[in-house]
Tab-separated table of C-alpha atoms and ligand atoms in Angstrom:
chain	number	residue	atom	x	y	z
A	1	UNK	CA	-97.655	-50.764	24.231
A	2	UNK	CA	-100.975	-49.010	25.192
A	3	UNK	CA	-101.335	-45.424	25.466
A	4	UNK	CA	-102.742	-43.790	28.671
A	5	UNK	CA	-102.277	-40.200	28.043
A	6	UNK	CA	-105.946	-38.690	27.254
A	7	UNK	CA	-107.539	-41.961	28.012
A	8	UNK	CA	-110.480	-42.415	30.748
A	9	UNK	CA	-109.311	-44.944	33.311
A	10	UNK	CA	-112.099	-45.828	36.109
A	11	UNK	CA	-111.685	-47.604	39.102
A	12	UNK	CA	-114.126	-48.975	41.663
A	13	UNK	CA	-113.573	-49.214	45.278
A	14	UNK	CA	-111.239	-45.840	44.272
A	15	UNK	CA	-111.369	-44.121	48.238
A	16	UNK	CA	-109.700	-47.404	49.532
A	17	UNK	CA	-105.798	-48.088	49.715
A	18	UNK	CA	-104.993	-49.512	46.383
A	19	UNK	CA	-107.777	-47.581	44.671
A	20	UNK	CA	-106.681	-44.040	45.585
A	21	UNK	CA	-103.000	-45.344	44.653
A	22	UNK	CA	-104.466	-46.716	41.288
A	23	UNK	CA	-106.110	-43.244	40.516
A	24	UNK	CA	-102.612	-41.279	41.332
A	25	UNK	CA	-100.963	-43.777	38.978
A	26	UNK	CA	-103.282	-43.369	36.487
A	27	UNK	CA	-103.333	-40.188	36.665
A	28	UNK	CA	-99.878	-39.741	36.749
A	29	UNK	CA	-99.618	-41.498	33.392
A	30	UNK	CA	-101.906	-38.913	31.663
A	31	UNK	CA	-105.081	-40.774	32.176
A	32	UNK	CA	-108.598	-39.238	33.046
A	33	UNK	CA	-109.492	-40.519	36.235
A	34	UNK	CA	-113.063	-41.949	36.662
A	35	UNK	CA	-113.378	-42.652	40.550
A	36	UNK	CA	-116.227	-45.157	42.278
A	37	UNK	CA	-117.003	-46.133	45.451
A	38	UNK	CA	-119.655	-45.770	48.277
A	39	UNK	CA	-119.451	-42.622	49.956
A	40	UNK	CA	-120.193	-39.422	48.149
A	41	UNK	CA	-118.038	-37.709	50.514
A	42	UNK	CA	-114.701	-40.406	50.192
A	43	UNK	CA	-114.914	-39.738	46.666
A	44	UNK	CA	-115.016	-35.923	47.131
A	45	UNK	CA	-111.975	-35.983	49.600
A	46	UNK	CA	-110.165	-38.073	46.374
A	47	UNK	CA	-110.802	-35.856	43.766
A	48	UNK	CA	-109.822	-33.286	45.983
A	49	UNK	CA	-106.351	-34.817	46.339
A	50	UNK	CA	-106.507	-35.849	42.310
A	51	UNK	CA	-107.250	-31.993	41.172
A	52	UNK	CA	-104.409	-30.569	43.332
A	53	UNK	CA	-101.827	-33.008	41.555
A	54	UNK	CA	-103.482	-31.895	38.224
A	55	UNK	CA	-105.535	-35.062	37.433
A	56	UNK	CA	-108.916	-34.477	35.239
A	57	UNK	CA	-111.248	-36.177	36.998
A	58	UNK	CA	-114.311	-36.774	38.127
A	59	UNK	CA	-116.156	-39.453	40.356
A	60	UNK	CA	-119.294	-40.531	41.715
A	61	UNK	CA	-120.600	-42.421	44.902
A	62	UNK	CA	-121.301	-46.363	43.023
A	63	UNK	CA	-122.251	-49.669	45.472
A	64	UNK	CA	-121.100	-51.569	42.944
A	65	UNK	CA	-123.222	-55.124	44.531
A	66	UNK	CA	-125.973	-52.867	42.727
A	67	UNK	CA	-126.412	-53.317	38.956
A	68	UNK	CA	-128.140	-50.069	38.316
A	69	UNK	CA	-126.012	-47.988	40.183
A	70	UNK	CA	-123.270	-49.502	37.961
A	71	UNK	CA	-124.879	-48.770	34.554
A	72	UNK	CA	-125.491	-45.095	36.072
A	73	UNK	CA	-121.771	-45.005	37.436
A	74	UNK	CA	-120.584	-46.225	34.067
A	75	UNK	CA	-123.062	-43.334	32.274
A	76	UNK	CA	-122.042	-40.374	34.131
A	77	UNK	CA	-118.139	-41.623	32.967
A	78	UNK	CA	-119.518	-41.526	29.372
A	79	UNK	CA	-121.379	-38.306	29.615
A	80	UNK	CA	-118.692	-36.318	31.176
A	81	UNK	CA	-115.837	-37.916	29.100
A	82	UNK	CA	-117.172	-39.547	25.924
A	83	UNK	CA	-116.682	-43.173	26.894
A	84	UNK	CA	-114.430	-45.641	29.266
A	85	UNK	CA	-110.788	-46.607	27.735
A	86	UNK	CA	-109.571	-48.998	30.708
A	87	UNK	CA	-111.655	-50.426	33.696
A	88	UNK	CA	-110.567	-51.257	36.798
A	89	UNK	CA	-112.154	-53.720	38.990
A	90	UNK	CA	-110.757	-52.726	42.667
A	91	UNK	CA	-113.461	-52.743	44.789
A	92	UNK	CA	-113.277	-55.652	46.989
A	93	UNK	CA	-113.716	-56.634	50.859
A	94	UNK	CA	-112.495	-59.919	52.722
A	95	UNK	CA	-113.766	-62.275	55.937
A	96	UNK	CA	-111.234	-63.819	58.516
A	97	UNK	CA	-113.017	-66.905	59.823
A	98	UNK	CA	-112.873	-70.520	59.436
A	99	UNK	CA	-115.885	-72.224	57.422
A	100	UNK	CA	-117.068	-73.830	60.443
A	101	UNK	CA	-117.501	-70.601	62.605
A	102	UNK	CA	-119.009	-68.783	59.210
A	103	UNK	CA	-122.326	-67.805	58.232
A	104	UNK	CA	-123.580	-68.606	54.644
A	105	UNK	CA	-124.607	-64.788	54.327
A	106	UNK	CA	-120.739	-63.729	55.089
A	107	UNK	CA	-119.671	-65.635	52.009
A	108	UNK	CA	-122.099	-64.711	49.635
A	109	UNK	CA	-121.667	-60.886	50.703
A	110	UNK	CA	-117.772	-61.334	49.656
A	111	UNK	CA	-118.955	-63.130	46.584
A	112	UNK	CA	-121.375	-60.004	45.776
A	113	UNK	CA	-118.827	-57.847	46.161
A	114	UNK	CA	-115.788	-59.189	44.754
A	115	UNK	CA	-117.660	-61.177	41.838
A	116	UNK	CA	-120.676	-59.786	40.990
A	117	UNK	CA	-119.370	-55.925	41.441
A	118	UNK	CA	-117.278	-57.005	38.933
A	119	UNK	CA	-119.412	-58.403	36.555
A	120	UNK	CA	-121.762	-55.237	36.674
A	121	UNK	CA	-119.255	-52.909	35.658
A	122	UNK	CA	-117.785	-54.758	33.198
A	123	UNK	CA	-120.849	-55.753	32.029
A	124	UNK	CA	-121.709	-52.049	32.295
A	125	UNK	CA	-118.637	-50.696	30.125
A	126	UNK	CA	-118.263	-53.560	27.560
A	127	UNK	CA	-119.748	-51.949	24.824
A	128	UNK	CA	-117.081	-49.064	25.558
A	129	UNK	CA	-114.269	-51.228	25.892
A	130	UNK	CA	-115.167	-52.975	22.236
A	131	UNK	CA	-115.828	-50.046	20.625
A	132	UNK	CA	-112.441	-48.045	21.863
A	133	UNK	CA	-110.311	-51.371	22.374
A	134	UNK	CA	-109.571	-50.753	25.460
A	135	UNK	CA	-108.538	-52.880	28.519
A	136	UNK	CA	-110.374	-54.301	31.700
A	137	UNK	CA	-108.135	-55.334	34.790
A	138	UNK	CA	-109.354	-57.375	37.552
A	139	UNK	CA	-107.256	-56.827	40.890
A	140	UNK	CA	-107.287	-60.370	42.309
A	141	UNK	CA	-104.985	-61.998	44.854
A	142	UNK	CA	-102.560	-64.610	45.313
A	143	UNK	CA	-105.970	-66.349	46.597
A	144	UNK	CA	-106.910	-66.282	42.882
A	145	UNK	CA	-104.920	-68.813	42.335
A	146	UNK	CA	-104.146	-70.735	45.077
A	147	UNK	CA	-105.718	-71.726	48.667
A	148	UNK	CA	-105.846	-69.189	51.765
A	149	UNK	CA	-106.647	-70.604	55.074
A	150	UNK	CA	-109.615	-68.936	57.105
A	151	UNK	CA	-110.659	-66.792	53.722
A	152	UNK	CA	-112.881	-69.683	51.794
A	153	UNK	CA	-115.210	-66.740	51.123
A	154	UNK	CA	-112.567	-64.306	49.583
A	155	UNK	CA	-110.617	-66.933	48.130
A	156	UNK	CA	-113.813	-68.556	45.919
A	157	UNK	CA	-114.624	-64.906	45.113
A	158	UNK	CA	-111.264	-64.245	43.605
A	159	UNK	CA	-110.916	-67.621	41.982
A	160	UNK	CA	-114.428	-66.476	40.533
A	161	UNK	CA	-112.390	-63.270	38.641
A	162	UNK	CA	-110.282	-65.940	36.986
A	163	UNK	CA	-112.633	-68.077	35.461
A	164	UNK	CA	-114.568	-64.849	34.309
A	165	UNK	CA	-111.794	-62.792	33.101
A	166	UNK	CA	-109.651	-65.544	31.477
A	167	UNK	CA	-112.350	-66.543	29.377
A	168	UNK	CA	-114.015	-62.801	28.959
A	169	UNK	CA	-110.410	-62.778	27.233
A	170	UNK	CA	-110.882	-65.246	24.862
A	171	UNK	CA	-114.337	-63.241	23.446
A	172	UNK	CA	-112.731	-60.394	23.601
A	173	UNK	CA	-108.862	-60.071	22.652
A	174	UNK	CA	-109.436	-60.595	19.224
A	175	UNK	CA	-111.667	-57.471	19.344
A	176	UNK	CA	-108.541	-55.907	20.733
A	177	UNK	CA	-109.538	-55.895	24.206
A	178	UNK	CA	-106.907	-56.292	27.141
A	179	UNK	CA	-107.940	-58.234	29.658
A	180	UNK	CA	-105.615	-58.134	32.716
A	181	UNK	CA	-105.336	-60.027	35.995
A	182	UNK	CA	-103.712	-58.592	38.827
A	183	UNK	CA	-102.860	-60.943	41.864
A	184	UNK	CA	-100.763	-59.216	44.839
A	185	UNK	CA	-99.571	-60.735	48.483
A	186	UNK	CA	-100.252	-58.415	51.367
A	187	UNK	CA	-100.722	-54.961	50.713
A	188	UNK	CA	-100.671	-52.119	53.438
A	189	UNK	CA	-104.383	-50.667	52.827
A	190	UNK	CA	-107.635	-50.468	54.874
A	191	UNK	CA	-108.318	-54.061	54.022
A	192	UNK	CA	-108.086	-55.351	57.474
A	193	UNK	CA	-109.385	-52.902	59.150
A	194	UNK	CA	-112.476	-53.914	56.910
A	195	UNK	CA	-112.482	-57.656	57.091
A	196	UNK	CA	-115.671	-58.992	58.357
A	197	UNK	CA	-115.881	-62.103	60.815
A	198	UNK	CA	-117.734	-64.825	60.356
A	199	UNK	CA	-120.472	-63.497	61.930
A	200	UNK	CA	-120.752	-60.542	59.823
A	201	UNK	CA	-119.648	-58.496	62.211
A	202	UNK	CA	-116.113	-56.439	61.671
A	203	UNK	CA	-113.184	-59.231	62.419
A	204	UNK	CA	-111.696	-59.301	65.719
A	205	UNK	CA	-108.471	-60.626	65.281
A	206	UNK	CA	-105.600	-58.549	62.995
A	207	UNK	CA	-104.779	-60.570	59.684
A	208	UNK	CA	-101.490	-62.442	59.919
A	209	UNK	CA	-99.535	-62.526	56.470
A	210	UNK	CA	-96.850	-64.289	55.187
A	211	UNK	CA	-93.451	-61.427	54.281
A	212	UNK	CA	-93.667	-58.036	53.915
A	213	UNK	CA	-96.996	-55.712	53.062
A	214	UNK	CA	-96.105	-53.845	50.299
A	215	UNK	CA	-97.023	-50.233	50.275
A	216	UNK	CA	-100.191	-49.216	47.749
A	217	UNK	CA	-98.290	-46.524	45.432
A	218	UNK	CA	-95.541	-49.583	44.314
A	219	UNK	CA	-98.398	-51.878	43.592
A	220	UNK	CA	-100.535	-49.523	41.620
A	221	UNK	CA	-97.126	-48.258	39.153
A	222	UNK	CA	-96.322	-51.639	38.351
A	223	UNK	CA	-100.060	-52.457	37.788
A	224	UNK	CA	-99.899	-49.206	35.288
A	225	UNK	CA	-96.708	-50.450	34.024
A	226	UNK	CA	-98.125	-53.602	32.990
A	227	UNK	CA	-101.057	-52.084	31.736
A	228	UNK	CA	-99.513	-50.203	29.209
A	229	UNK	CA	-97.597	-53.337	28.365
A	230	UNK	CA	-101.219	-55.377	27.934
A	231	UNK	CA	-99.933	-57.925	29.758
A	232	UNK	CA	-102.555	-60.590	30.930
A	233	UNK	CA	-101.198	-61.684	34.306
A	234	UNK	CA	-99.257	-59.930	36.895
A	235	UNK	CA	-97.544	-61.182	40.289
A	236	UNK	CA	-96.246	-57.657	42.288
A	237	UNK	CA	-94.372	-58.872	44.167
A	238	UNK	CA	-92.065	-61.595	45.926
A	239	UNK	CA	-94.435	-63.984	48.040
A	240	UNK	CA	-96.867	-63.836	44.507
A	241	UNK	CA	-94.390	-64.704	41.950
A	242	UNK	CA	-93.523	-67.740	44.662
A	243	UNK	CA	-96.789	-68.201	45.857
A	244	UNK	CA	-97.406	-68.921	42.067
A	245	UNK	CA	-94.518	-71.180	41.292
A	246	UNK	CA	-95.178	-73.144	44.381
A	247	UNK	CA	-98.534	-73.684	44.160
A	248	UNK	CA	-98.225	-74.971	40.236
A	249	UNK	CA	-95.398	-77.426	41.260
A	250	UNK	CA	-96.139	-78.635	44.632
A	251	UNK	CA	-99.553	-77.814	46.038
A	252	UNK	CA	-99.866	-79.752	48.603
A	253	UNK	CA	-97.153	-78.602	49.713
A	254	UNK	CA	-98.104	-75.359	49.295
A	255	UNK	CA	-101.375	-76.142	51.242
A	256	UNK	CA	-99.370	-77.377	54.105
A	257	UNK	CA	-96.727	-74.776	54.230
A	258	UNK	CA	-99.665	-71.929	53.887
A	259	UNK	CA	-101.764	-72.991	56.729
A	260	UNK	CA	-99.289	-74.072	59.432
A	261	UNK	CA	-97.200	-70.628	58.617
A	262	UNK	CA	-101.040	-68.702	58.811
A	263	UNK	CA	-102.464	-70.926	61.679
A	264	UNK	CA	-99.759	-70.463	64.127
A	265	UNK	CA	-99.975	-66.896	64.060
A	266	UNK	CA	-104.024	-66.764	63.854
A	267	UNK	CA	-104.118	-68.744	66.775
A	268	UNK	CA	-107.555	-71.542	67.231
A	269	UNK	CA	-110.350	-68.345	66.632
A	270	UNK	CA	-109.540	-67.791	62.912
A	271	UNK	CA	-108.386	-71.123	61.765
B	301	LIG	P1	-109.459	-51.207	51.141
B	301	LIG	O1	-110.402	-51.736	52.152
B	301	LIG	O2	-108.485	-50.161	51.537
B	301	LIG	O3	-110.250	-50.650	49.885
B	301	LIG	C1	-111.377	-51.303	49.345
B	301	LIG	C2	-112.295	-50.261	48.761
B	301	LIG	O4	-113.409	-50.940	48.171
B	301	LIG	C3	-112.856	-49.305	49.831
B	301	LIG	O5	-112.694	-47.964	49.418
B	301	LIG	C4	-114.320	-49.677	49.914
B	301	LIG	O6	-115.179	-48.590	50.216
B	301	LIG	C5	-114.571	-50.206	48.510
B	301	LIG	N1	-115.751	-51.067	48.492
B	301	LIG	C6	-116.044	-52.086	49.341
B	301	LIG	N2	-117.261	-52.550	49.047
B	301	LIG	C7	-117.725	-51.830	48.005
B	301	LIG	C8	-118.920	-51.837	47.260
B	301	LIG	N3	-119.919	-52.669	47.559
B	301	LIG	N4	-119.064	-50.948	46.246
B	301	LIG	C9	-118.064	-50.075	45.949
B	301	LIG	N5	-116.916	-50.021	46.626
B	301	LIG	C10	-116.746	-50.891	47.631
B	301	LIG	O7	-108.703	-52.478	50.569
B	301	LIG	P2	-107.657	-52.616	49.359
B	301	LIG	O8	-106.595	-53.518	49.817
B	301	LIG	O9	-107.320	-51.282	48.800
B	301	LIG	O10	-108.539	-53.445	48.318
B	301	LIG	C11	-108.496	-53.206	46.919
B	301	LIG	C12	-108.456	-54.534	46.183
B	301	LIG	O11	-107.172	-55.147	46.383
B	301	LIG	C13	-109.471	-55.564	46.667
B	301	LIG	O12	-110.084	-56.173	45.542
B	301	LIG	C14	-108.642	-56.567	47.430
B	301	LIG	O13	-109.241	-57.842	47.441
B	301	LIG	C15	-107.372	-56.520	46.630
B	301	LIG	N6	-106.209	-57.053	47.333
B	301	LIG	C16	-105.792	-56.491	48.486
B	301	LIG	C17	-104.695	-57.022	49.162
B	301	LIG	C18	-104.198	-56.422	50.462
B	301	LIG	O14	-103.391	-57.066	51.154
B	301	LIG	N7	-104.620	-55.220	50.808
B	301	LIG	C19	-104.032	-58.135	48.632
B	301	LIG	C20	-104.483	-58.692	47.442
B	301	LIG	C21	-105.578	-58.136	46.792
């Protein structure tokens, strides 16, 4: 089991749904929370919120596609707290839009975000991490794993996490690094509302999902709760944990069931 109490958790993407939820949680646990994202003023309205449930914290506006910003983002944490114990990897954004009806510069902005904002900070905070053991956790998706129809971009982005993170593992662990990957269904955040189309323009059409959204504050205690446990993989929820199964045993299958389910409700424009 890991300890959180008295350690310095920071999270990207922290004024967004899951991110705000994962800094409550965190916080909760007895963690210092370390809070990133893009707006000066989001983060302010967070730590707000943080301070008046008694969380130490502190936070700073980071665009995590930019490297420097990252190292500085990951400096302030180690000047005002002595060094990062667990990073979290939330910041991410998604497209709704079939390849076809996609520009190029749609996918590589998910893959900037999603990927490479990941690979800044934890590039950023490794030396941390070795030095205190500590733990990095990726929040990916079910589309880490498996195919999502009309999301090439997102899906190749979060595949990306996997390849990075499962082997980051193998350097790491034995330095007694965790290295966790986190892969929920639907989740009710902003994430829609911030989906871009395949023009690059914000989506037009409302995302169609496959059960029920689970709500932000029940995803981010199990992701704590698994944390703590240093476990390397976690499915949240119902439609991840068969998502998975399905996908392992019969994926084309999977493939069909996925897009004709998704399709029908997109309608012709996204799929
Ligand atoms: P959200 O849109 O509510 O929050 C995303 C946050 O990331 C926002 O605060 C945004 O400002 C921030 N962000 C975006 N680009 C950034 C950048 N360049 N630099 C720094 N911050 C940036 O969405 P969310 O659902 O809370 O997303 C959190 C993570 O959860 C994402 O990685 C997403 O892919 C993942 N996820 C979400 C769902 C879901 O259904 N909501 C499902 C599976 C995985």
């Amino acid at each position: 089991m890991r300890e959180l109490t008295g350690r310095t958790v920071a999270v990207t993407g922290a004024a967004g749904g899951l991110g705000a939820a994962l800094c409550r949680a965190f916080g909760a646990a007895g963690a210092r929370v370390v809070a990133f994202d893009r707006q000066q003023a989001d983060i302010d309205a967070l730590l707000a919120d943080l301070s008046a449930r008694g969380v130490a914290t502190i936070g700073t506006a980071c665009d995590v596609t930019d490297e420097a910003q990252c190292v500085a983002a990951i400096q302030f944490a180690r000047q005002h707290f002595g060094g990062i114990d667990v990073l979290v990897n939330n910041a991410g954004i998604t497209h709704r839009s079939a390849l076809s009806a996609t520009r190029t510069e749609v996918i590589r902005r998910v893959m900037t975000v999603n990927f490479f904002g990941a690979l800044h900070c934890t590039h950023a905070a490794l030396p941390d991490l070795i030095q205190r053991r500590g733990q990095v956790i990726a929040i990916s998706s079910v589309a880490g794993f498996a195919p999502l129809i009309a999301r090439t971009g997102y899906s190749a982005s979060k595949h990306a996490l996997h390849g990075f993170f499962d082997s980051l593992r193998s350097e790491v662990e034995p330095l007694g690094v965790g290295v966790l990957l986190v892969c929920p269904s639907f989740i009710q955040t902003g994430i829609d509302r911030n989906a871009l189309g395949g023009d690059g323009l914000p989506a037009r059409h409302a995302q169609s999902i496959v059960g029920q959204r689970s709500m932000p504050d029940e995803i981010a205690a199990k992701i704590v709760h698994a944390a703590r446990r240093d476990q390397r993989l976690l499915l949240p929820d119902r439609v991840s944990r068969t998502a998975w199964w399905v996908s392992r045993l019969a994926p084309a299958l999977y493939a069909r069931l996925m897009a004709e389910k998704l399709r029908r409700e997109m309608g012709s424009a996204d799929a």
